[in-house]
Amino acid sequence: MRPMVRYHRCISFCLYLVGFIWFVLSLKKKYYMRQFSLFAWTHVTLIIIVTQSYLLIQNMFEGLIWFIAPVSMIVCNDVMAYIFGFFFGKTPLIQLSPKKTWEGFIGGGISTVIFGAFISQVLCQYKMFVCPIDLEEPGAFQCEPSPLFQPTDYELPSALATVCRLFHLKTAVTIYPFVLHSLSFSLFSSIIGPFGGFFASGFKRAFKIKDFGDIIPGHGGIMDRFDCQILMASFVSVYYHSFIRAPNQQKILQQIYLMKPEVQLQIFNSLRDFLQERGHLPMILTPD
C-alpha cells in the first residue's frame, strides 16, 4: 500500500496517458467534432469535480478538523436557511431558486456563525481531530497540537473591556485560535457557499432536470447534497495554504535523514553558524 501512496502521482499520470492514447487511437472520420466535444466535457467535469475532491481529501490529511468543521457549517447553513425561510420567508433571493428567500439567507448565516464557533471550540479539544494524518506513522492521532489548537488568552477591545470592568467581569477571554479562523469559514459558507447551490440549480435548469440523481429519496443524488461542499473545500484549502500552513518539522527531518552524510553535515554546519550569529548557540561549539 505504501508504494501506491508514495508514487500515486506518477501512477495517476500514467493512467491518464493510457486514456489519452486510447482516445487518439479511437478517433474516426466524420466524428471528430463529436469526439473532441466529449473530450472537452470530460476534462471540464474532471476540473470541477475531481480537482475539488482532491482538495477536500488534502484538507483531511492536515487534520480531520479541516474537513469536519467546514462540512458541518455547510450542513448547518443549509438546514437553518430552510427553517428560517419556511417560517419567515417572504422576500425572494434569486430567480434561479424561487424558494430561496432573504430571510432564510440571513437567518442561516447568523446561525452558521454561532454554530461554527461552537463546533470549532469542541473539536479543538481532541487530538484525533487536530493531528495531521500521516499514513507512514503508526500513531496518526498522537501529536503535540500546534499553537493554533492550544487555548490562548485574548484581551477584549477597550470599549468592551471598560463595560466589563463596570460589572467586575474578566477583560480577557480564553479560546482556541482556530475558532477565530472558523469565523472566516462560517462567513464564506453563509455568503459564498449558497452560490454553489445556485450554480447547480442553473445547470439543472439548462438541461431541464430536477436532480442529478435519485440515490437519496426526496433529496436527489450525491451531487445535489455536495454542490456547496465543493466550493467550500476549495476555499478551505486556499485559506490554509495562504494564511496558516507552516513548515512541518517532522517532514523536514525525514528529508534530511534521507540525504547523504556529507550533505547532512553541510546542513548542520550552516544551521550552527546561523544560530551562533544570532546568539542562540554558544560559540564554544565552533570547531578549532
PDB file of C-alpha atoms in Angstrom:
ATOM      1  CA  MET A   1       0.000   0.000   0.000  1.00  0.00           C
ATOM      2  CA  ARG A   2       2.865   2.407   0.780  1.00  0.00           C
ATOM      3  CA  PRO A   3       4.259   2.353  -2.790  1.00  0.00           C
ATOM      4  CA  MET A   4       0.775   3.313  -4.026  1.00  0.00           C
ATOM      5  CA  VAL A   5       0.712   6.259  -1.640  1.00  0.00           C
ATOM      6  CA  ARG A   6       4.254   7.360  -2.426  1.00  0.00           C
ATOM      7  CA  TYR A   7       4.005   7.114  -6.210  1.00  0.00           C
ATOM      8  CA  HIS A   8       0.315   7.878  -6.672  1.00  0.00           C
ATOM      9  CA  ARG A   9       1.031  10.995  -8.778  1.00  0.00           C
ATOM     10  CA  CYS A  10       3.144   9.031 -11.245  1.00  0.00           C
ATOM     11  CA  ILE A  11       0.624   6.175 -11.335  1.00  0.00           C
ATOM     12  CA  SER A  12      -2.288   8.565 -11.919  1.00  0.00           C
ATOM     13  CA  PHE A  13      -0.404  10.381 -14.682  1.00  0.00           C
ATOM     14  CA  CYS A  14       0.463   7.107 -16.418  1.00  0.00           C
ATOM     15  CA  LEU A  15      -3.182   6.025 -16.306  1.00  0.00           C
ATOM     16  CA  TYR A  16      -4.171   9.390 -17.792  1.00  0.00           C
ATOM     17  CA  LEU A  17      -1.654   8.889 -20.619  1.00  0.00           C
ATOM     18  CA  VAL A  18      -3.186   5.477 -21.335  1.00  0.00           C
ATOM     19  CA  GLY A  19      -6.607   7.101 -21.635  1.00  0.00           C
ATOM     20  CA  PHE A  20      -5.221   9.905 -23.813  1.00  0.00           C
ATOM     21  CA  ILE A  21      -3.532   7.493 -26.236  1.00  0.00           C
ATOM     22  CA  TRP A  22      -6.674   5.349 -26.303  1.00  0.00           C
ATOM     23  CA  PHE A  23      -8.714   8.433 -27.221  1.00  0.00           C
ATOM     24  CA  VAL A  24      -6.356   9.389 -30.076  1.00  0.00           C
ATOM     25  CA  LEU A  25      -6.453   5.849 -31.478  1.00  0.00           C
ATOM     26  CA  SER A  26     -10.253   5.833 -31.338  1.00  0.00           C
ATOM     27  CA  LEU A  27     -10.667   8.970 -33.488  1.00  0.00           C
ATOM     28  CA  LYS A  28     -12.805   8.317 -36.554  1.00  0.00           C
ATOM     29  CA  LYS A  29     -13.503  10.394 -39.603  1.00  0.00           C
ATOM     30  CA  LYS A  30     -16.844  12.288 -39.589  1.00  0.00           C
ATOM     31  CA  TYR A  31     -16.957  12.005 -35.765  1.00  0.00           C
ATOM     32  CA  TYR A  32     -14.040  14.295 -34.901  1.00  0.00           C
ATOM     33  CA  MET A  33     -16.190  17.183 -33.637  1.00  0.00           C
ATOM     34  CA  ARG A  34     -18.382  14.893 -31.548  1.00  0.00           C
ATOM     35  CA  GLN A  35     -15.413  13.061 -30.050  1.00  0.00           C
ATOM     36  CA  PHE A  36     -13.477  16.215 -29.195  1.00  0.00           C
ATOM     37  CA  SER A  37     -16.624  17.759 -27.687  1.00  0.00           C
ATOM     38  CA  LEU A  38     -16.938  14.765 -25.373  1.00  0.00           C
ATOM     39  CA  PHE A  39     -13.205  15.008 -24.648  1.00  0.00           C
ATOM     40  CA  ALA A  40     -13.637  18.653 -23.613  1.00  0.00           C
ATOM     41  CA  TRP A  41     -16.702  17.916 -21.479  1.00  0.00           C
ATOM     42  CA  THR A  42     -14.814  15.129 -19.724  1.00  0.00           C
ATOM     43  CA  HIS A  43     -11.971  17.465 -18.785  1.00  0.00           C
ATOM     44  CA  VAL A  44     -14.326  20.217 -17.618  1.00  0.00           C
ATOM     45  CA  THR A  45     -16.068  17.671 -15.396  1.00  0.00           C
ATOM     46  CA  LEU A  46     -12.724  16.468 -14.037  1.00  0.00           C
ATOM     47  CA  ILE A  47     -11.647  20.028 -13.233  1.00  0.00           C
ATOM     48  CA  ILE A  48     -14.891  20.830 -11.422  1.00  0.00           C
ATOM     49  CA  ILE A  49     -15.380  17.529  -9.585  1.00  0.00           C
ATOM     50  CA  VAL A  50     -12.092  15.651  -9.246  1.00  0.00           C
ATOM     51  CA  THR A  51      -9.892  18.674  -8.529  1.00  0.00           C
ATOM     52  CA  GLN A  52     -12.234  19.886  -5.805  1.00  0.00           C
ATOM     53  CA  SER A  53     -12.477  16.380  -4.345  1.00  0.00           C
ATOM     54  CA  TYR A  54      -8.682  16.211  -4.261  1.00  0.00           C
ATOM     55  CA  LEU A  55      -8.591  19.444  -2.254  1.00  0.00           C
ATOM     56  CA  LEU A  56     -11.224  18.020   0.098  1.00  0.00           C
ATOM     57  CA  ILE A  57      -9.096  14.934   0.778  1.00  0.00           C
ATOM     58  CA  GLN A  58      -5.969  17.073   1.113  1.00  0.00           C
ATOM     59  CA  ASN A  59      -7.721  19.087   3.834  1.00  0.00           C
ATOM     60  CA  MET A  60      -8.458  15.881   5.740  1.00  0.00           C
ATOM     61  CA  PHE A  61      -4.777  14.919   5.830  1.00  0.00           C
ATOM     62  CA  GLU A  62      -3.952  18.230   7.520  1.00  0.00           C
ATOM     63  CA  GLY A  63      -6.293  17.199  10.350  1.00  0.00           C
ATOM     64  CA  LEU A  64      -9.889  15.982  10.438  1.00  0.00           C
ATOM     65  CA  ILE A  65     -10.985  19.325  11.866  1.00  0.00           C
ATOM     66  CA  TRP A  66     -10.263  20.946   8.479  1.00  0.00           C
ATOM     67  CA  PHE A  67     -12.856  18.602   6.987  1.00  0.00           C
ATOM     68  CA  ILE A  68     -15.468  18.178   9.716  1.00  0.00           C
ATOM     69  CA  ALA A  69     -15.830  21.845  10.713  1.00  0.00           C
ATOM     70  CA  PRO A  70     -16.375  23.279   7.180  1.00  0.00           C
ATOM     71  CA  VAL A  71     -18.659  20.407   6.154  1.00  0.00           C
ATOM     72  CA  SER A  72     -20.800  20.807   9.273  1.00  0.00           C
ATOM     73  CA  MET A  73     -21.021  24.571   8.657  1.00  0.00           C
ATOM     74  CA  ILE A  74     -22.422  23.996   5.164  1.00  0.00           C
ATOM     75  CA  VAL A  75     -24.939  21.486   6.550  1.00  0.00           C
ATOM     76  CA  CYS A  76     -25.947  23.899   9.317  1.00  0.00           C
ATOM     77  CA  ASN A  77     -26.377  26.761   6.854  1.00  0.00           C
ATOM     78  CA  ASP A  78     -28.483  24.603   4.545  1.00  0.00           C
ATOM     79  CA  VAL A  79     -30.748  23.388   7.355  1.00  0.00           C
ATOM     80  CA  MET A  80     -31.147  26.728   9.140  1.00  0.00           C
ATOM     81  CA  ALA A  81     -31.725  28.631   5.887  1.00  0.00           C
ATOM     82  CA  TYR A  82     -34.541  26.199   5.117  1.00  0.00           C
ATOM     83  CA  ILE A  83     -36.072  26.571   8.600  1.00  0.00           C
ATOM     84  CA  PHE A  84     -35.914  30.380   8.610  1.00  0.00           C
ATOM     85  CA  GLY A  85     -37.180  30.510   5.037  1.00  0.00           C
ATOM     86  CA  PHE A  86     -40.045  28.135   5.808  1.00  0.00           C
ATOM     87  CA  PHE A  87     -41.328  30.104   8.800  1.00  0.00           C
ATOM     88  CA  PHE A  88     -40.341  33.685   7.958  1.00  0.00           C
ATOM     89  CA  GLY A  89     -39.504  33.711   4.239  1.00  0.00           C
ATOM     90  CA  LYS A  90     -41.282  36.380   2.191  1.00  0.00           C
ATOM     91  CA  THR A  91     -38.663  38.121   0.042  1.00  0.00           C
ATOM     92  CA  PRO A  92     -37.275  36.099  -2.931  1.00  0.00           C
ATOM     93  CA  LEU A  93     -33.483  35.955  -3.078  1.00  0.00           C
ATOM     94  CA  ILE A  94     -32.624  34.834  -6.623  1.00  0.00           C
ATOM     95  CA  GLN A  95     -34.587  33.778  -9.701  1.00  0.00           C
ATOM     96  CA  LEU A  96     -32.617  30.559 -10.170  1.00  0.00           C
ATOM     97  CA  SER A  97     -34.052  29.245  -6.882  1.00  0.00           C
ATOM     98  CA  PRO A  98     -37.502  30.782  -6.302  1.00  0.00           C
ATOM     99  CA  LYS A  99     -37.834  29.079  -2.908  1.00  0.00           C
ATOM    100  CA  LYS A 100     -34.709  30.800  -1.539  1.00  0.00           C
ATOM    101  CA  THR A 101     -35.515  33.917   0.498  1.00  0.00           C
ATOM    102  CA  TRP A 102     -33.555  36.756   2.079  1.00  0.00           C
ATOM    103  CA  GLU A 103     -34.945  35.816   5.478  1.00  0.00           C
ATOM    104  CA  GLY A 104     -33.611  32.281   5.142  1.00  0.00           C
ATOM    105  CA  PHE A 105     -30.285  33.552   3.781  1.00  0.00           C
ATOM    106  CA  ILE A 106     -29.729  35.953   6.705  1.00  0.00           C
ATOM    107  CA  GLY A 107     -31.076  33.599   9.379  1.00  0.00           C
ATOM    108  CA  GLY A 108     -28.952  30.744   8.090  1.00  0.00           C
ATOM    109  CA  GLY A 109     -25.869  32.978   8.063  1.00  0.00           C
ATOM    110  CA  ILE A 110     -26.247  34.112  11.668  1.00  0.00           C
ATOM    111  CA  SER A 111     -26.919  30.553  12.832  1.00  0.00           C
ATOM    112  CA  THR A 112     -23.871  29.256  10.964  1.00  0.00           C
ATOM    113  CA  VAL A 113     -21.522  31.786  12.593  1.00  0.00           C
ATOM    114  CA  ILE A 114     -22.731  30.761  16.065  1.00  0.00           C
ATOM    115  CA  PHE A 115     -22.635  27.052  15.271  1.00  0.00           C
ATOM    116  CA  GLY A 116     -19.209  27.336  13.613  1.00  0.00           C
ATOM    117  CA  ALA A 117     -17.643  28.885  16.717  1.00  0.00           C
ATOM    118  CA  PHE A 118     -19.233  26.223  18.929  1.00  0.00           C
ATOM    119  CA  ILE A 119     -18.238  23.171  16.859  1.00  0.00           C
ATOM    120  CA  SER A 120     -14.695  24.525  16.404  1.00  0.00           C
ATOM    121  CA  GLN A 121     -14.280  25.041  20.153  1.00  0.00           C
ATOM    122  CA  VAL A 122     -15.396  21.454  20.776  1.00  0.00           C
ATOM    123  CA  LEU A 123     -13.256  19.800  18.078  1.00  0.00           C
ATOM    124  CA  CYS A 124     -10.094  21.632  19.169  1.00  0.00           C
ATOM    125  CA  GLN A 125     -10.177  19.762  22.485  1.00  0.00           C
ATOM    126  CA  TYR A 126      -9.479  16.355  20.899  1.00  0.00           C
ATOM    127  CA  LYS A 127      -6.158  15.336  19.340  1.00  0.00           C
ATOM    128  CA  MET A 128      -7.846  12.930  16.938  1.00  0.00           C
ATOM    129  CA  PHE A 129      -9.349  15.930  15.144  1.00  0.00           C
ATOM    130  CA  VAL A 130      -6.372  18.315  15.138  1.00  0.00           C
ATOM    131  CA  CYS A 131      -3.417  15.987  14.454  1.00  0.00           C
ATOM    132  CA  PRO A 132      -2.282  15.710  10.813  1.00  0.00           C
ATOM    133  CA  ILE A 133      -2.750  12.280   9.260  1.00  0.00           C
ATOM    134  CA  ASP A 134       0.433  10.543   8.133  1.00  0.00           C
ATOM    135  CA  LEU A 135      -0.038   7.076   6.653  1.00  0.00           C
ATOM    136  CA  GLU A 136       3.606   6.244   7.280  1.00  0.00           C
ATOM    137  CA  GLU A 137       3.402   6.958  11.015  1.00  0.00           C
ATOM    138  CA  PRO A 138       1.806   4.384  13.367  1.00  0.00           C
ATOM    139  CA  GLY A 139       0.384   6.937  15.837  1.00  0.00           C
ATOM    140  CA  ALA A 140      -1.536   9.094  13.381  1.00  0.00           C
ATOM    141  CA  PHE A 141      -3.702  10.745  16.033  1.00  0.00           C
ATOM    142  CA  GLN A 142      -0.980  11.303  18.642  1.00  0.00           C
ATOM    143  CA  CYS A 143       0.875  14.579  18.284  1.00  0.00           C
ATOM    144  CA  GLU A 144       1.678  17.820  20.044  1.00  0.00           C
ATOM    145  CA  PRO A 145      -1.101  20.204  18.930  1.00  0.00           C
ATOM    146  CA  SER A 146       0.146  23.292  17.144  1.00  0.00           C
ATOM    147  CA  PRO A 147      -0.411  26.727  18.769  1.00  0.00           C
ATOM    148  CA  LEU A 148      -3.486  27.008  16.559  1.00  0.00           C
ATOM    149  CA  PHE A 149      -5.177  24.349  18.702  1.00  0.00           C
ATOM    150  CA  GLN A 150      -3.992  25.461  22.148  1.00  0.00           C
ATOM    151  CA  PRO A 151      -6.032  27.749  24.457  1.00  0.00           C
ATOM    152  CA  THR A 152      -4.910  31.364  24.177  1.00  0.00           C
ATOM    153  CA  ASP A 153      -5.884  34.481  26.142  1.00  0.00           C
ATOM    154  CA  TYR A 154      -7.203  37.424  24.128  1.00  0.00           C
ATOM    155  CA  GLU A 155      -7.835  40.893  25.528  1.00  0.00           C
ATOM    156  CA  LEU A 156     -11.222  42.370  24.711  1.00  0.00           C
ATOM    157  CA  PRO A 157     -11.436  45.672  22.778  1.00  0.00           C
ATOM    158  CA  SER A 158     -11.013  48.725  25.026  1.00  0.00           C
ATOM    159  CA  ALA A 159     -14.668  49.797  24.807  1.00  0.00           C
ATOM    160  CA  LEU A 160     -15.950  46.333  25.656  1.00  0.00           C
ATOM    161  CA  ALA A 161     -13.301  45.898  28.358  1.00  0.00           C
ATOM    162  CA  THR A 162     -14.491  49.121  30.034  1.00  0.00           C
ATOM    163  CA  VAL A 163     -18.036  47.791  30.195  1.00  0.00           C
ATOM    164  CA  CYS A 164     -16.796  44.501  31.646  1.00  0.00           C
ATOM    165  CA  ARG A 165     -14.885  46.335  34.382  1.00  0.00           C
ATOM    166  CA  LEU A 166     -18.064  48.139  35.428  1.00  0.00           C
ATOM    167  CA  PHE A 167     -19.684  44.771  36.098  1.00  0.00           C
ATOM    168  CA  HIS A 168     -16.491  43.269  37.545  1.00  0.00           C
ATOM    169  CA  LEU A 169     -16.164  40.826  34.656  1.00  0.00           C
ATOM    170  CA  LYS A 170     -13.000  39.496  33.038  1.00  0.00           C
ATOM    171  CA  THR A 171     -11.491  41.661  30.327  1.00  0.00           C
ATOM    172  CA  ALA A 172      -9.895  38.689  28.569  1.00  0.00           C
ATOM    173  CA  VAL A 173     -11.305  35.544  27.017  1.00  0.00           C
ATOM    174  CA  THR A 174      -9.612  32.185  26.562  1.00  0.00           C
ATOM    175  CA  ILE A 175     -10.352  30.482  23.262  1.00  0.00           C
ATOM    176  CA  TYR A 176      -8.578  28.424  20.643  1.00  0.00           C
ATOM    177  CA  PRO A 177      -7.060  30.497  17.802  1.00  0.00           C
ATOM    178  CA  PHE A 178      -8.728  28.130  15.338  1.00  0.00           C
ATOM    179  CA  VAL A 179     -12.101  29.469  16.491  1.00  0.00           C
ATOM    180  CA  LEU A 180     -11.157  32.895  15.128  1.00  0.00           C
ATOM    181  CA  HIS A 181     -10.240  31.349  11.786  1.00  0.00           C
ATOM    182  CA  SER A 182     -13.522  29.445  11.805  1.00  0.00           C
ATOM    183  CA  LEU A 183     -15.335  32.780  11.534  1.00  0.00           C
ATOM    184  CA  SER A 184     -13.909  33.109   8.019  1.00  0.00           C
ATOM    185  CA  PHE A 185     -15.228  29.645   7.164  1.00  0.00           C
ATOM    186  CA  SER A 186     -18.638  30.463   8.642  1.00  0.00           C
ATOM    187  CA  LEU A 187     -18.934  33.696   6.674  1.00  0.00           C
ATOM    188  CA  PHE A 188     -17.832  32.001   3.464  1.00  0.00           C
ATOM    189  CA  SER A 189     -20.272  29.108   3.910  1.00  0.00           C
ATOM    190  CA  SER A 190     -23.070  31.604   4.612  1.00  0.00           C
ATOM    191  CA  ILE A 191     -22.391  34.221   1.926  1.00  0.00           C
ATOM    192  CA  ILE A 192     -20.491  32.489  -0.895  1.00  0.00           C
ATOM    193  CA  GLY A 193     -21.333  28.817  -0.275  1.00  0.00           C
ATOM    194  CA  PRO A 194     -25.002  29.076  -1.360  1.00  0.00           C
ATOM    195  CA  PHE A 195     -23.876  30.251  -4.794  1.00  0.00           C
ATOM    196  CA  GLY A 196     -22.540  26.731  -5.351  1.00  0.00           C
ATOM    197  CA  GLY A 197     -26.131  25.580  -4.961  1.00  0.00           C
ATOM    198  CA  PHE A 198     -27.373  28.348  -7.263  1.00  0.00           C
ATOM    199  CA  PHE A 199     -24.815  27.271  -9.867  1.00  0.00           C
ATOM    200  CA  ALA A 200     -26.062  23.686  -9.631  1.00  0.00           C
ATOM    201  CA  SER A 201     -29.675  24.899  -9.938  1.00  0.00           C
ATOM    202  CA  GLY A 202     -28.839  26.826 -13.092  1.00  0.00           C
ATOM    203  CA  PHE A 203     -27.015  23.806 -14.516  1.00  0.00           C
ATOM    204  CA  LYS A 204     -30.012  21.539 -13.880  1.00  0.00           C
ATOM    205  CA  ARG A 205     -32.398  24.071 -15.407  1.00  0.00           C
ATOM    206  CA  ALA A 206     -30.207  24.288 -18.509  1.00  0.00           C
ATOM    207  CA  PHE A 207     -30.584  20.527 -19.028  1.00  0.00           C
ATOM    208  CA  LYS A 208     -34.210  20.502 -17.809  1.00  0.00           C
ATOM    209  CA  ILE A 209     -33.647  18.034 -14.995  1.00  0.00           C
ATOM    210  CA  LYS A 210     -34.833  18.237 -11.401  1.00  0.00           C
ATOM    211  CA  ASP A 211     -31.969  16.421  -9.654  1.00  0.00           C
ATOM    212  CA  PHE A 212     -28.568  14.980 -10.544  1.00  0.00           C
ATOM    213  CA  GLY A 213     -29.687  11.544  -9.355  1.00  0.00           C
ATOM    214  CA  ASP A 214     -32.189   9.671  -7.199  1.00  0.00           C
ATOM    215  CA  ILE A 215     -29.969   7.690  -4.823  1.00  0.00           C
ATOM    216  CA  ILE A 216     -31.257   9.705  -1.815  1.00  0.00           C
ATOM    217  CA  PRO A 217     -35.090   9.591  -1.666  1.00  0.00           C
ATOM    218  CA  GLY A 218     -36.547  13.103  -1.584  1.00  0.00           C
ATOM    219  CA  HIS A 219     -33.152  14.782  -1.948  1.00  0.00           C
ATOM    220  CA  GLY A 220     -31.859  13.637  -5.346  1.00  0.00           C
ATOM    221  CA  GLY A 221     -28.314  12.412  -5.855  1.00  0.00           C
ATOM    222  CA  ILE A 222     -24.965  12.822  -4.134  1.00  0.00           C
ATOM    223  CA  MET A 223     -24.129  15.947  -6.148  1.00  0.00           C
ATOM    224  CA  ASP A 224     -27.391  17.568  -5.024  1.00  0.00           C
ATOM    225  CA  ARG A 225     -26.103  17.386  -1.441  1.00  0.00           C
ATOM    226  CA  PHE A 226     -22.481  18.303  -2.182  1.00  0.00           C
ATOM    227  CA  ASP A 227     -22.883  21.227  -4.573  1.00  0.00           C
ATOM    228  CA  CYS A 228     -21.904  23.750  -1.863  1.00  0.00           C
ATOM    229  CA  GLN A 229     -19.315  21.448  -0.282  1.00  0.00           C
ATOM    230  CA  ILE A 230     -17.168  21.519  -3.426  1.00  0.00           C
ATOM    231  CA  LEU A 231     -16.823  25.298  -3.308  1.00  0.00           C
ATOM    232  CA  MET A 232     -16.165  25.216   0.439  1.00  0.00           C
ATOM    233  CA  ALA A 233     -13.367  22.648   0.080  1.00  0.00           C
ATOM    234  CA  SER A 234     -11.544  24.906  -2.374  1.00  0.00           C
ATOM    235  CA  PHE A 235     -11.788  27.897  -0.044  1.00  0.00           C
ATOM    236  CA  VAL A 236     -10.514  25.951   2.990  1.00  0.00           C
ATOM    237  CA  SER A 237      -7.531  24.667   1.006  1.00  0.00           C
ATOM    238  CA  VAL A 238      -6.633  28.133  -0.316  1.00  0.00           C
ATOM    239  CA  TYR A 239      -7.118  29.713   3.123  1.00  0.00           C
ATOM    240  CA  TYR A 240      -4.992  27.087   4.873  1.00  0.00           C
ATOM    241  CA  HIS A 241      -2.082  27.279   2.433  1.00  0.00           C
ATOM    242  CA  SER A 242      -2.201  31.097   2.276  1.00  0.00           C
ATOM    243  CA  PHE A 243      -2.556  32.094   5.929  1.00  0.00           C
ATOM    244  CA  ILE A 244      -1.981  29.107   8.222  1.00  0.00           C
ATOM    245  CA  ARG A 245       0.329  26.442   6.835  1.00  0.00           C
ATOM    246  CA  ALA A 246       3.794  26.375   8.393  1.00  0.00           C
ATOM    247  CA  PRO A 247       6.832  24.158   7.672  1.00  0.00           C
ATOM    248  CA  ASN A 248       6.427  20.668   9.131  1.00  0.00           C
ATOM    249  CA  GLN A 249       9.462  19.958  11.329  1.00  0.00           C
ATOM    250  CA  GLN A 250       9.000  16.193  11.194  1.00  0.00           C
ATOM    251  CA  LYS A 251       8.860  16.112   7.400  1.00  0.00           C
ATOM    252  CA  ILE A 252      11.932  18.351   7.142  1.00  0.00           C
ATOM    253  CA  LEU A 253      13.863  15.978   9.422  1.00  0.00           C
ATOM    254  CA  GLN A 254      12.733  12.977   7.391  1.00  0.00           C
ATOM    255  CA  GLN A 255      14.076  14.607   4.228  1.00  0.00           C
ATOM    256  CA  ILE A 256      17.403  15.337   5.945  1.00  0.00           C
ATOM    257  CA  TYR A 257      17.663  11.717   7.144  1.00  0.00           C
ATOM    258  CA  LEU A 258      17.423  10.537   3.526  1.00  0.00           C
ATOM    259  CA  MET A 259      20.334  12.725   2.382  1.00  0.00           C
ATOM    260  CA  LYS A 260      23.956  11.662   2.061  1.00  0.00           C
ATOM    261  CA  PRO A 261      26.145  12.079   5.204  1.00  0.00           C
ATOM    262  CA  GLU A 262      28.234  14.867   3.653  1.00  0.00           C
ATOM    263  CA  VAL A 263      25.085  16.823   2.779  1.00  0.00           C
ATOM    264  CA  GLN A 264      23.719  16.309   6.300  1.00  0.00           C
ATOM    265  CA  LEU A 265      26.991  17.617   7.740  1.00  0.00           C
ATOM    266  CA  GLN A 266      26.863  20.647   5.467  1.00  0.00           C
ATOM    267  CA  ILE A 267      23.343  21.438   6.638  1.00  0.00           C
ATOM    268  CA  PHE A 268      24.436  21.014  10.266  1.00  0.00           C
ATOM    269  CA  ASN A 269      27.342  23.451   9.845  1.00  0.00           C
ATOM    270  CA  SER A 270      25.155  26.014   8.089  1.00  0.00           C
ATOM    271  CA  LEU A 271      22.491  25.780  10.789  1.00  0.00           C
ATOM    272  CA  ARG A 272      25.104  26.013  13.561  1.00  0.00           C
ATOM    273  CA  ASP A 273      26.647  29.143  12.022  1.00  0.00           C
ATOM    274  CA  PHE A 274      23.205  30.675  11.599  1.00  0.00           C
ATOM    275  CA  LEU A 275      22.272  30.108  15.262  1.00  0.00           C
ATOM    276  CA  GLN A 276      25.642  31.348  16.523  1.00  0.00           C
ATOM    277  CA  GLU A 277      25.381  34.589  14.561  1.00  0.00           C
ATOM    278  CA  ARG A 278      22.077  35.307  16.273  1.00  0.00           C
ATOM    279  CA  GLY A 279      23.304  34.360  19.741  1.00  0.00           C
ATOM    280  CA  HIS A 280      21.089  31.290  20.102  1.00  0.00           C
ATOM    281  CA  LEU A 281      24.050  28.901  20.321  1.00  0.00           C
ATOM    282  CA  PRO A 282      27.281  29.228  22.390  1.00  0.00           C
ATOM    283  CA  MET A 283      30.388  29.931  20.310  1.00  0.00           C
ATOM    284  CA  ILE A 284      32.159  27.117  22.181  1.00  0.00           C
ATOM    285  CA  LEU A 285      30.702  24.637  19.691  1.00  0.00           C
ATOM    286  CA  THR A 286      32.731  26.175  16.881  1.00  0.00           C
ATOM    287  CA  PRO A 287      35.446  23.689  15.753  1.00  0.00           C
ATOM    288  CA  ASP A 288      39.113  24.724  16.024  1.00  0.00           C
TER     289      ASP A 288
END
